Coordinates of C-alpha atoms and ligand atoms in Angstrom, one line a residue:
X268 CA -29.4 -14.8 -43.1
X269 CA -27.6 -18.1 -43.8
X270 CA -25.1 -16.5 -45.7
X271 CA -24.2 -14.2 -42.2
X272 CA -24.1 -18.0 -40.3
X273 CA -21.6 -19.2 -42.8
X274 CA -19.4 -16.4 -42.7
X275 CA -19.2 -15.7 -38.9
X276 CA -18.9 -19.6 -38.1
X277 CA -16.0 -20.0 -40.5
X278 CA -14.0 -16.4 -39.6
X279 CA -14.0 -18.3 -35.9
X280 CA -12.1 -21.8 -36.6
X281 CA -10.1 -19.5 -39.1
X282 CA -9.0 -17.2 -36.4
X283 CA -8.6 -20.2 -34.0
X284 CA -6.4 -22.2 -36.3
X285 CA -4.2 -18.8 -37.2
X286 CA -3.1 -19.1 -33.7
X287 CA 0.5 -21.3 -34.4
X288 CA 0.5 -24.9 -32.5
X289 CA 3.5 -25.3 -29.8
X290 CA 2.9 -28.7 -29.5
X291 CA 5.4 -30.8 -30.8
X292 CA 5.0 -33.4 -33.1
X293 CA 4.8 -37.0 -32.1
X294 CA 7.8 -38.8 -32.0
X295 CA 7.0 -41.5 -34.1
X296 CA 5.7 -38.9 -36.8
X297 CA 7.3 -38.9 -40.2
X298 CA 7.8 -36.0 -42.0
X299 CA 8.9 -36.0 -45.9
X300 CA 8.3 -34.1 -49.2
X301 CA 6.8 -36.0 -52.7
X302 CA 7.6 -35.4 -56.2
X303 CA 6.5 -37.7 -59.0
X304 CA 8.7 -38.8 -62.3
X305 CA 6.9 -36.9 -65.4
X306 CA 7.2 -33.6 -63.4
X307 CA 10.6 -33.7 -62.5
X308 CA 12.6 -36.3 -64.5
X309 CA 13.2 -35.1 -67.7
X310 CA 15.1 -37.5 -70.2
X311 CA 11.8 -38.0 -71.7
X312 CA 13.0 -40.5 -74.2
X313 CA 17.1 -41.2 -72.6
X314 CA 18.4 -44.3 -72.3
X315 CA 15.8 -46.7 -73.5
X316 CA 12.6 -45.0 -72.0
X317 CA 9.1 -45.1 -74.1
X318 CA 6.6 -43.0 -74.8
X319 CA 4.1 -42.3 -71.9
X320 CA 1.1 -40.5 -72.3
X321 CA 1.8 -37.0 -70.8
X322 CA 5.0 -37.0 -73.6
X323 CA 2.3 -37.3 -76.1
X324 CA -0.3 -34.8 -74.4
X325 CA 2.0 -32.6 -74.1
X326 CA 3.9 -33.0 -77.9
X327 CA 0.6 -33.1 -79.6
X328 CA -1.4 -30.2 -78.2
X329 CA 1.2 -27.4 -76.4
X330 CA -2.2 -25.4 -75.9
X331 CA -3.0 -27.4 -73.1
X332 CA -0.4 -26.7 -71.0
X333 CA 0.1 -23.0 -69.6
X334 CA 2.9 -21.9 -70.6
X335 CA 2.8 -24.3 -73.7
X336 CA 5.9 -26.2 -71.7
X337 CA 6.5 -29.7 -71.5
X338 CA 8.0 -32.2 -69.1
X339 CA 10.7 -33.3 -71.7
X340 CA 13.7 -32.1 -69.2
X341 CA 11.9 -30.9 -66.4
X342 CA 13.8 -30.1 -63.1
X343 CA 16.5 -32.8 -64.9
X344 CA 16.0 -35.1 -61.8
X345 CA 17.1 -37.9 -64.3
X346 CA 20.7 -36.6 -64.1
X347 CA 20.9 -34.4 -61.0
X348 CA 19.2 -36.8 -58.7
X349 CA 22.1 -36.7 -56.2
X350 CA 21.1 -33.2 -55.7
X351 CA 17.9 -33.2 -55.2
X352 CA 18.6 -35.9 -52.0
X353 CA 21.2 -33.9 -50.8
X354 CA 18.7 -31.1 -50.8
X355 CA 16.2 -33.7 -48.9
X356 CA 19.0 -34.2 -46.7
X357 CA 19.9 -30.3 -45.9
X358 CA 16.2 -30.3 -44.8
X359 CA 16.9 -33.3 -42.4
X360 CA 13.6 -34.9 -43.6
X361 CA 12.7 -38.7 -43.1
X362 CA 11.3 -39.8 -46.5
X363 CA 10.8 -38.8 -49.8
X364 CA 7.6 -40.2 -51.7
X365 CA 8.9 -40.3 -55.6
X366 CA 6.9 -42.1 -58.1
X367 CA 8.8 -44.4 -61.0
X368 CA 8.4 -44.1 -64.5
X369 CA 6.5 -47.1 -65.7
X370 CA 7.4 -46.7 -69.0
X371 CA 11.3 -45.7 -68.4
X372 CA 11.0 -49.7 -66.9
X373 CA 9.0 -51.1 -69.4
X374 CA 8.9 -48.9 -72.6
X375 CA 5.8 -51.0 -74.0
X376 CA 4.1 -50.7 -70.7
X377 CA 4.4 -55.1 -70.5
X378 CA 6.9 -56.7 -68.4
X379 CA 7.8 -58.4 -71.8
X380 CA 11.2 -56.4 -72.1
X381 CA 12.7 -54.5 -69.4
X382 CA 15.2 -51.3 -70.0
X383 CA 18.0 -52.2 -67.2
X384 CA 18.8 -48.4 -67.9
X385 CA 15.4 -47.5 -66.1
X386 CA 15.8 -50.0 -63.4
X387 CA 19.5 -48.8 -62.8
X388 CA 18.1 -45.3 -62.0
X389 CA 15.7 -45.9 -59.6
X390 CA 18.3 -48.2 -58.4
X391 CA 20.3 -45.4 -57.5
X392 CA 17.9 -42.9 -56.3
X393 CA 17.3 -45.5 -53.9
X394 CA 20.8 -46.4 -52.7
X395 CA 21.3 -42.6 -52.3
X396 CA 18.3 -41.6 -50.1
X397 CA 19.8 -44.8 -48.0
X398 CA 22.8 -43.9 -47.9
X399 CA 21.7 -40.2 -46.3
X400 CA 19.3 -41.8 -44.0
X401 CA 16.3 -41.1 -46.1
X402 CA 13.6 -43.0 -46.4
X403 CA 12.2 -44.0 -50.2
X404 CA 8.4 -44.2 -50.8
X405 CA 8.0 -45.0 -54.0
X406 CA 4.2 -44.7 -55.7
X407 CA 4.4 -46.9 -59.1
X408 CA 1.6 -45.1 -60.5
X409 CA 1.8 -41.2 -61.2
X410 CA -0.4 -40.6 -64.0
X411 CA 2.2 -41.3 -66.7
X412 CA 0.9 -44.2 -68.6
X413 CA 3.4 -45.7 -71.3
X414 CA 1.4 -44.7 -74.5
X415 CA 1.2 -48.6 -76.1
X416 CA -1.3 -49.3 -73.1
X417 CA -3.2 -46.4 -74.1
X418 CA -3.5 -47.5 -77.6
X419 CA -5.5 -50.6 -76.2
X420 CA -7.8 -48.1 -73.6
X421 CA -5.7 -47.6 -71.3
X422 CA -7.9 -47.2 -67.8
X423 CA -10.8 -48.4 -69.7
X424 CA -9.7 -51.8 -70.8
X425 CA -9.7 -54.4 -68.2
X426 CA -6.9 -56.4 -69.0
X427 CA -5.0 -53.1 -67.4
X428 CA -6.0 -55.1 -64.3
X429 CA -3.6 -58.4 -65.2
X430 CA -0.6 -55.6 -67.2
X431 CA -0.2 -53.6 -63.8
X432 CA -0.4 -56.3 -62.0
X433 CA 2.9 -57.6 -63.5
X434 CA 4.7 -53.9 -63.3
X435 CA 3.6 -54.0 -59.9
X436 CA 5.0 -57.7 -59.1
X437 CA 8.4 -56.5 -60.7
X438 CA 9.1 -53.5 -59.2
X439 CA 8.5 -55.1 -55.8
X440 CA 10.8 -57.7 -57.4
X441 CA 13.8 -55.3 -58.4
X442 CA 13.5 -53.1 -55.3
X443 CA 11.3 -53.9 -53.0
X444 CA 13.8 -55.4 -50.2
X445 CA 14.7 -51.8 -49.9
X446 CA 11.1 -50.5 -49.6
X447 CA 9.3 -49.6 -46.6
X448 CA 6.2 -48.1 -47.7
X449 CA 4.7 -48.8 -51.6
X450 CA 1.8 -46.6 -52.7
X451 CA 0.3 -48.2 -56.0
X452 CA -1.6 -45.2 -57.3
X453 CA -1.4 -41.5 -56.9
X454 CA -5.1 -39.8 -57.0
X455 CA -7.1 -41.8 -58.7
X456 CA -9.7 -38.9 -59.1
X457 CA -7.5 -36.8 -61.1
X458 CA -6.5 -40.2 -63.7
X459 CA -10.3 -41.1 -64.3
X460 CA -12.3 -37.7 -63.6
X461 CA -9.4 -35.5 -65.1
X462 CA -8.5 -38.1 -67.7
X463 CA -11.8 -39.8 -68.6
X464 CA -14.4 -37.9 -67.9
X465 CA -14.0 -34.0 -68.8
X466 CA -10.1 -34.7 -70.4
X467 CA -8.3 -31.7 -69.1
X468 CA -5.5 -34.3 -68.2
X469 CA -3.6 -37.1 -70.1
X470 CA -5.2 -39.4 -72.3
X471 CA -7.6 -36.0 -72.9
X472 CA -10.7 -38.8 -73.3
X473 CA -14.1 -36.7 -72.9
X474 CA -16.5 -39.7 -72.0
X475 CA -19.1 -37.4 -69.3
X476 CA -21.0 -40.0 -67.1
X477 CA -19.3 -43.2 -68.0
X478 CA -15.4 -43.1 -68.2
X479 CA -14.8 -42.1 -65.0
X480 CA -16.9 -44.7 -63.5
X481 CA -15.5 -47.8 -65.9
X482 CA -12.0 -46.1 -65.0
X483 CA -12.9 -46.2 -61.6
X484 CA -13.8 -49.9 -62.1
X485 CA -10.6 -51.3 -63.1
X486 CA -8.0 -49.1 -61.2
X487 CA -9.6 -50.0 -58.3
X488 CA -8.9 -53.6 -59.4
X489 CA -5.9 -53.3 -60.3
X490 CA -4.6 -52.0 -56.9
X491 CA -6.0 -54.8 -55.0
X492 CA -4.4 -57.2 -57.0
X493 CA -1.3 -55.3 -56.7
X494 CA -2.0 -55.3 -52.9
X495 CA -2.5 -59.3 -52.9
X496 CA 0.7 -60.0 -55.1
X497 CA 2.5 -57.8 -52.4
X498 CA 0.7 -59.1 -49.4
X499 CA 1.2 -62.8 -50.5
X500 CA 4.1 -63.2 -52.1
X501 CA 6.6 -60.4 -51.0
X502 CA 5.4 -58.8 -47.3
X503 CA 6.1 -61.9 -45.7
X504 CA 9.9 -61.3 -46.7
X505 CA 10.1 -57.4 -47.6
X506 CA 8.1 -56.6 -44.6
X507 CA 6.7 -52.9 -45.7
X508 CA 3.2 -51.8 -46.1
X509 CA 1.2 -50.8 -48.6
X510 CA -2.2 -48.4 -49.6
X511 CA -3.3 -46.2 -52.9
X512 CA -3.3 -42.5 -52.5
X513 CA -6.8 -40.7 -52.6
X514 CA -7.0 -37.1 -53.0
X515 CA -10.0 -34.8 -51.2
X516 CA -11.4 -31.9 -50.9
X517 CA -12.8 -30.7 -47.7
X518 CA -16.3 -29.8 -48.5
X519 CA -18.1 -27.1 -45.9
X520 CA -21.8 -27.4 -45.8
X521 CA -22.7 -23.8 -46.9
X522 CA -25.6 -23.3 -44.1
X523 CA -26.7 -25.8 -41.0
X524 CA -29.6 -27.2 -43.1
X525 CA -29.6 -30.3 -43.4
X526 CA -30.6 -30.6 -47.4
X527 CA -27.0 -28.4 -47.5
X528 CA -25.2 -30.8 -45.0
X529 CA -26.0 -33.7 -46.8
X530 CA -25.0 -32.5 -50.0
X531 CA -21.4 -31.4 -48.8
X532 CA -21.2 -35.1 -47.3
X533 CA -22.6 -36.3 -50.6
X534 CA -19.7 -34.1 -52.5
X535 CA -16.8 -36.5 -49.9
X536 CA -18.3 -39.3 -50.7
X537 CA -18.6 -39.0 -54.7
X538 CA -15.1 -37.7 -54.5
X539 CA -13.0 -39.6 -52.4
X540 CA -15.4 -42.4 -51.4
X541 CA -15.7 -43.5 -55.0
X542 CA -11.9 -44.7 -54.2
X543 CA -12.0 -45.4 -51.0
X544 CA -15.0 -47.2 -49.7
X545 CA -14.2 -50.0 -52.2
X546 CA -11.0 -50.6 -50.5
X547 CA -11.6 -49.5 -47.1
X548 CA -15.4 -51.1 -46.6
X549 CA -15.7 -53.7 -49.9
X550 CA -18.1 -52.0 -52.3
X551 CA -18.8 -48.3 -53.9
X552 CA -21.1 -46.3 -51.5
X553 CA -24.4 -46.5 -51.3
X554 CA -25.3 -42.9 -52.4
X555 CA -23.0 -43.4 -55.3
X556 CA -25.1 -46.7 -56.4
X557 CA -28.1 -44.9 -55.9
X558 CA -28.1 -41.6 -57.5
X559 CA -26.2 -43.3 -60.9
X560 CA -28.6 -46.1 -61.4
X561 CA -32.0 -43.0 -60.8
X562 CA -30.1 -40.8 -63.1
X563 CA -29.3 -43.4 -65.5
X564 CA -32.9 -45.1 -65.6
X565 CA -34.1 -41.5 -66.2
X566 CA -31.6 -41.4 -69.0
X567 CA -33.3 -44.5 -70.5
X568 CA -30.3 -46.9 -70.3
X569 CA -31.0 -50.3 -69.0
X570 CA -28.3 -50.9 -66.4
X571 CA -26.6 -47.8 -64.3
X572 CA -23.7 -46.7 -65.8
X573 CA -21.8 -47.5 -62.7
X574 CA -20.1 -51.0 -63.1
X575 CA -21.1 -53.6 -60.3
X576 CA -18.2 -55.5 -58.3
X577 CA -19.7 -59.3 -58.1
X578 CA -19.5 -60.5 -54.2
X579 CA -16.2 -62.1 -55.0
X580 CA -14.5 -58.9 -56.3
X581 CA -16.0 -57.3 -53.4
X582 CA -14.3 -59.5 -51.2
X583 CA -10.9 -59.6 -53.1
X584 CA -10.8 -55.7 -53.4
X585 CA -11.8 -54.9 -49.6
X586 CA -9.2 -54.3 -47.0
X587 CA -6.3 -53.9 -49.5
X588 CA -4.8 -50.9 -48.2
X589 CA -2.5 -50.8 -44.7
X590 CA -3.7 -47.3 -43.7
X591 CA -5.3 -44.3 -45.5
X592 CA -2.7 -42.2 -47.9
X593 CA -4.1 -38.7 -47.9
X594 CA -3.2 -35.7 -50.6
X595 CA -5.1 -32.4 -49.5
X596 CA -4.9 -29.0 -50.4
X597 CA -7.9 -26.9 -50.3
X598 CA -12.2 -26.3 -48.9
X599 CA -14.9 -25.3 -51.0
X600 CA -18.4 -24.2 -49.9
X601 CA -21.4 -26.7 -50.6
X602 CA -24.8 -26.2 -50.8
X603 CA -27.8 -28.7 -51.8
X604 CA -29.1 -28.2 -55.4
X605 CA -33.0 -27.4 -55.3
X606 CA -33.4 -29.1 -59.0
X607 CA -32.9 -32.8 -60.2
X608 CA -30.7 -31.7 -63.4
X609 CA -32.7 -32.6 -66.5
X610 CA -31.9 -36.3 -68.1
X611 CA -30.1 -36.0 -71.3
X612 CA -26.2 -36.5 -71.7
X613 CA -25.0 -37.8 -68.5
X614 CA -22.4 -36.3 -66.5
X615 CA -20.3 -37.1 -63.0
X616 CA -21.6 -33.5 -62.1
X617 CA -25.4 -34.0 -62.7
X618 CA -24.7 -37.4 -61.1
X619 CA -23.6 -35.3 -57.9
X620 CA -25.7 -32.3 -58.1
X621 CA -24.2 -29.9 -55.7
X622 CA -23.4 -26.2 -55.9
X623 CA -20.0 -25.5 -54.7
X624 CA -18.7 -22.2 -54.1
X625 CA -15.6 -20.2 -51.9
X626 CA -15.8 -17.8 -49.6
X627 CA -14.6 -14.1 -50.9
X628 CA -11.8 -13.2 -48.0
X629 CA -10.8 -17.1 -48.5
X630 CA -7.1 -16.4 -49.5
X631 CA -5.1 -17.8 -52.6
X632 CA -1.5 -17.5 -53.6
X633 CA -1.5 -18.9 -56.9
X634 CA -4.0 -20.9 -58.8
X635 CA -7.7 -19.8 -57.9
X636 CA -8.9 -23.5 -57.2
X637 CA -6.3 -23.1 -54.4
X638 CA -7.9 -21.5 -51.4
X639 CA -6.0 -21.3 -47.9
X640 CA -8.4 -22.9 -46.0
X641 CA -6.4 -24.8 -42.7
X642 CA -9.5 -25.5 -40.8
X643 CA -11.2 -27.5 -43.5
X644 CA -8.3 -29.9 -43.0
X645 CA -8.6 -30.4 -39.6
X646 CA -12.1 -30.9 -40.5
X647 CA -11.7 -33.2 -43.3
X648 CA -9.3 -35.7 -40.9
X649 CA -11.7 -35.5 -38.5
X650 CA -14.1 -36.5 -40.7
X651 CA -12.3 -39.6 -42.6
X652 CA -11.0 -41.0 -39.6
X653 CA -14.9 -41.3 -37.9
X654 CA -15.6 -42.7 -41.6
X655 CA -12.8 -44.8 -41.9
X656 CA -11.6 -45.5 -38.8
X657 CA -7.9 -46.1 -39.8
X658 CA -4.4 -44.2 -39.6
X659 CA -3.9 -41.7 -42.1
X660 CA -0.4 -40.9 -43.6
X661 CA -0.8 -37.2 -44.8
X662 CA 0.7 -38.2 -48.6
X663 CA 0.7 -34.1 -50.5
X664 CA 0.0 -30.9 -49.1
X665 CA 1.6 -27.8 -50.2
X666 CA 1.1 -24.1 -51.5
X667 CA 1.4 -23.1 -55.1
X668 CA 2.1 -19.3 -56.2
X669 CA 2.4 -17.7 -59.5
X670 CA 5.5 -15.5 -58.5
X671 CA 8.0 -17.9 -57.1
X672 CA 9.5 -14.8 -54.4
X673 CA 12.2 -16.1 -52.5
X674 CA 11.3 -14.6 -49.8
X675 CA 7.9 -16.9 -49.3
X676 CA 6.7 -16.0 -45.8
X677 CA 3.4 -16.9 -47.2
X678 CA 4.1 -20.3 -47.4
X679 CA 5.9 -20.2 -44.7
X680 CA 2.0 -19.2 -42.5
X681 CA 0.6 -21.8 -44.7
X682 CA 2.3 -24.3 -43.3
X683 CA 2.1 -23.3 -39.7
X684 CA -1.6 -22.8 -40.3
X685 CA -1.8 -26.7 -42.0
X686 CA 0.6 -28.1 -39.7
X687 CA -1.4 -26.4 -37.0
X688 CA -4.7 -27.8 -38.1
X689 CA -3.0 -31.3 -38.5
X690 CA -1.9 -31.4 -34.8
X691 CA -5.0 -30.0 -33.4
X692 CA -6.6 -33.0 -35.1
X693 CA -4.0 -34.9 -33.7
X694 CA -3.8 -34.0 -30.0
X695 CA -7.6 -32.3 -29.3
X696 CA -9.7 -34.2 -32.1
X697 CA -7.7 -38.1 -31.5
X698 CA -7.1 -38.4 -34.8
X699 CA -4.5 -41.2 -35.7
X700 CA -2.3 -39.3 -38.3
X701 CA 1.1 -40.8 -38.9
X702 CA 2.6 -38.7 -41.5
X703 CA 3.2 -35.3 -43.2
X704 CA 4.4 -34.9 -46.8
X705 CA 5.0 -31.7 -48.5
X706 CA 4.9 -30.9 -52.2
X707 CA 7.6 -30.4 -52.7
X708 CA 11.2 -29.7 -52.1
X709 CA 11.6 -28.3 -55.6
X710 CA 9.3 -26.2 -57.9
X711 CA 8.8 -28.6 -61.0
X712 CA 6.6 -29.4 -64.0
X713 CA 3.0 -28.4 -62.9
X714 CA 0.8 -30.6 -65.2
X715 CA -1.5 -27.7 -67.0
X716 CA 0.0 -25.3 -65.1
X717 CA 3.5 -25.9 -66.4
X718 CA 6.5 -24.5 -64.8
X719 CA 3.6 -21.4 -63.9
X720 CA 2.9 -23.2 -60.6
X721 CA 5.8 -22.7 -58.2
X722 CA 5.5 -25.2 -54.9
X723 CA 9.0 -26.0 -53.9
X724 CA 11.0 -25.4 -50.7
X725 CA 13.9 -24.8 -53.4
X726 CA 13.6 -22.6 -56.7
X727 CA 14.9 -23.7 -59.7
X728 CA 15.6 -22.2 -62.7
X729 CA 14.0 -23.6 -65.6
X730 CA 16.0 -21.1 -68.2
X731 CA 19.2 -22.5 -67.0
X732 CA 20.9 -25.7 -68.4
X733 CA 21.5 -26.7 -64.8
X734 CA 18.2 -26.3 -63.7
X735 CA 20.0 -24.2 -60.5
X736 CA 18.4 -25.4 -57.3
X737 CA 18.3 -22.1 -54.7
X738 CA 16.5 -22.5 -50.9
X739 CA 13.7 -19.8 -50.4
X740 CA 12.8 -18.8 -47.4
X741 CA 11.0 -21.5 -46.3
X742 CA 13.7 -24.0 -46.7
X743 CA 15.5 -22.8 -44.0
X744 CA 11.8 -22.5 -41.8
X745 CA 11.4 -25.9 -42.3
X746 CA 15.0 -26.9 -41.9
X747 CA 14.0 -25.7 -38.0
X748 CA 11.0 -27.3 -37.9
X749 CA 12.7 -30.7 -38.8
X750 CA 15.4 -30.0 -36.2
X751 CA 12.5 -28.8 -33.0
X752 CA 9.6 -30.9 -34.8
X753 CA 7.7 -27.5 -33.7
X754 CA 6.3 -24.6 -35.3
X755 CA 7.2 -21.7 -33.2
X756 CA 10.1 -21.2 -31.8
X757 CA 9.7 -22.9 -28.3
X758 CA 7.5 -25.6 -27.6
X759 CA 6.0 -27.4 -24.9
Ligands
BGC212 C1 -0.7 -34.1 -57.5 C2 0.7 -33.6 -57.8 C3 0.6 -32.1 -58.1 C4 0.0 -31.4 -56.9 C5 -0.1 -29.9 -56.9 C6 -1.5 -33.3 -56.7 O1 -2.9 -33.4 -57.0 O2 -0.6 -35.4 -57.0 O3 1.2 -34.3 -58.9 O4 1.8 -31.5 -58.5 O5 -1.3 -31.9 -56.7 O6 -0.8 -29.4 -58.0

């Protein structure tokens, strides 16, 4: 009987969002497309750059990845930069979010010795988008830790804290009186749960229960006191703003119960207010303190495995963020667990205890994580701004597929369903959203997907030495949509 509820209730918002928006979007709305360095730059070790650790995921394991590929050349964005802006430009978008290559600035990962070759290319990247009118968003934290920090614990040591700090205090240094918008760190979800906890990503640590959590612990940290040095010393002058990127899941309670209800809010709240609630409301949530300190009683250890932020840190770390940076891409189903998982080896997933599931007719293009789902976006803004109550900046969205057709009039409906979502939020729901960026405007190095994953706006040809650049379909969609700042053809 539930089951019947779930599907009927969510075939209605589907077919309601499915019908295309013709508002238009604010005029004060930025539109843009993200990329980060170890997927599209290449020139893994050019001109003076070290060793980070994706280069050494990647070199020392190929089974990980795919297609067995690496990021060593990539899209080649190290050398054909110029291109890729001028494709930005064609578009007639107004940003690009890019990320810089810690370790191509400071090959040891300390600001001890710094490789002007790095600095002069992000130098560059930046005079060009300028010089076409396009705004540079720089993140100084994708994922791509130089490999010396990791050799001292990398997310898990806490004098990480003090190290990015200084990165952090020099890139606003080198560039920042060009920068309008800093993000410190892309998804930190995917660097502790991905990296730390089950090690499907870069470093590959498998530490279930506790590395996330002590990675949680000093990222977090380390953002807010790369907020304060920007806040204090540079904002006054530089005048930008600043947050960290969270990613999330829209999580659909998979009947009205409310045992299912709360576990779906419970599955937010583990996921993306692990990251946020320190930043946006001064401390890790409550359900989070409570369910790791039962489980870890239960588990005999003295103290939860969750690391405690004294009232000071609480302080220091709250508020650090201008406005919420958002990456979202797909739903999944939740419904309450009947059993408390049985004490033993701890794990983030036993710490959660939820059963999360799709729907069959959801729809995917490529990987089967990715399920179309444009209504659980609406829904999830909806949700983090009655939470949060703050702007959000839509940071990543985008469509993968497996087959890379030109012709991509799926993604094409995939972005009128999102952007559709995104404006009903906007104009029905009040929802302060003041940004859009898609991923991305070229296909590039998917992590474990390799070059498998295909997302851009423009193919490229990863068998040629030029790394060809070609617009699909939906490059010249969007092109329109930059030019009407609608989805249909006429708009009201
Ligand atoms: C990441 C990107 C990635 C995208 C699509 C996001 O989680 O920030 O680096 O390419 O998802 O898979």
């Amino acid at each position: 009987m539930k089951l019947v509820f779930v599907l009927v209730s969510s075939l209605c918002l589907l077919s309601k969002a499915d019908e295309i928006s013709n508002r238009r979007f604010p005029d004060d709305f930025l539109i843009g497309v993200a990329s980060a360095s170890y997927q599209i730059e290449g020139a893994w070790n050019e001109d003076g750059k070290g060793e980070n650790i994706w280069d050494r995921f990647t070199h020392d394991d190929p089974s990980r990845i795919a297609d067995k590929s690496t990021g060593d050349i990539a899209c080649d964005s190290y050398h054909l930069y110029k291109e890729d802006v001028a494709l930005i430009k064609a578009v007639g978008l107004d940003f690009y979010r890019f990320s810089i290559s810690w370790s191509r600035i400071l090959p040891t990962g300390y600001a001890d010795s710094v490789n002007i070759a790095g600095v002069n290319y992000y130098k560059n990247l930046i005079k060009e988008l300028k010089d076409n009118g396009i705004e540079p968003m720089p993140a100084l934290y994708h994922w791509d830790l130089p490999q010396p920090l990791q050799e001292i614990g990398g997310w898990l040591n806490e004098t990480i804290v003090d190290i990015f700090a200084d990165y952090a205090k020099l890139c606003y240094q080198l560039f920042g009186d060009d920068i309008k918008t800093w993000i410190t760190i892309n998804e930190p979800k995917q660097v502790c749960l991905a990296g730390y906890e089950g090690g499907g990503f870069a470093p590959g640590i498998v530490s279930p229960g506790v590395g996330v959590y002590n990675c949680a612990y000093n990222l977090i940290k380390a953002h807010a006191k790369a907020f304060h040095i920007y806040d204090e010393e540079f904002r006054p002058k530089q005048n930008g703003r600043i947050s960290m990127i969270i990613d999330a899941v829209w999580y659909e309670p998979g009947s009205d119960s409310d045992a299912d209800k709360e576990a779906a809010e419970r599955d937010v709240i583990f996921l993306f207010g692990l990251y946020a609630d320190p930043i946006f409301k001064g401390n890790w949530p409550q359900v989070v303190i409570d369910r790791i300190a039962m489980r870890s009683k239960g588990e005999g250890l003295e103290k939860s495995r969750l690391p405690e932020f004294t009232p000071e840190e609480q302080t220091y770390i709250a508020g650090t963020a201008d406005f919420l940076a958002l990456n979202h891409y797909t739903t999944h189903m939740v419904n309450a667990s009947t059993v408390e998982p049985e004490f033993g080896g701890p794990s983030f997933g036993k710490d959660i205890n939820v059963i999360e599931w799709d729907l069959d007719n959801w729809e995917t293009a490529g990987a089967g994580w990715f399920k179309i789902v444009p209504w659980g976006f609406r829904k999830l803004l909806v949700w983090l701004y009655n939470y949060y109550q703050t702007e959000i900046f839509v940071t990543e969205n985008g469509l993968s597929d497996f087959n890379g057709t030109m012709t991509d009039d799926h993604r094409i409906t995939f972005l009128q369903t999102y952007l559709t979502a995104l404006l009903q939020a906007i104009y029905e729901d009040g929802v302060n959203v003041t940004g859009y960026t898609y991923w991305s405007i070229i296909d590039d190095w998917e992590w474990t997907g390799g070059f498998t994953s295909k997302m851009g706006f423009y193919a490229v040809d990863f068998n040629s030495t030029e790394r060809t650049r070609t617009p699909r379909k939906s490059a010249d969609y969007f092109t329109n949509v930059m030019k009407t700042r609608c989805l249909v053809d006429s708009c009201v």
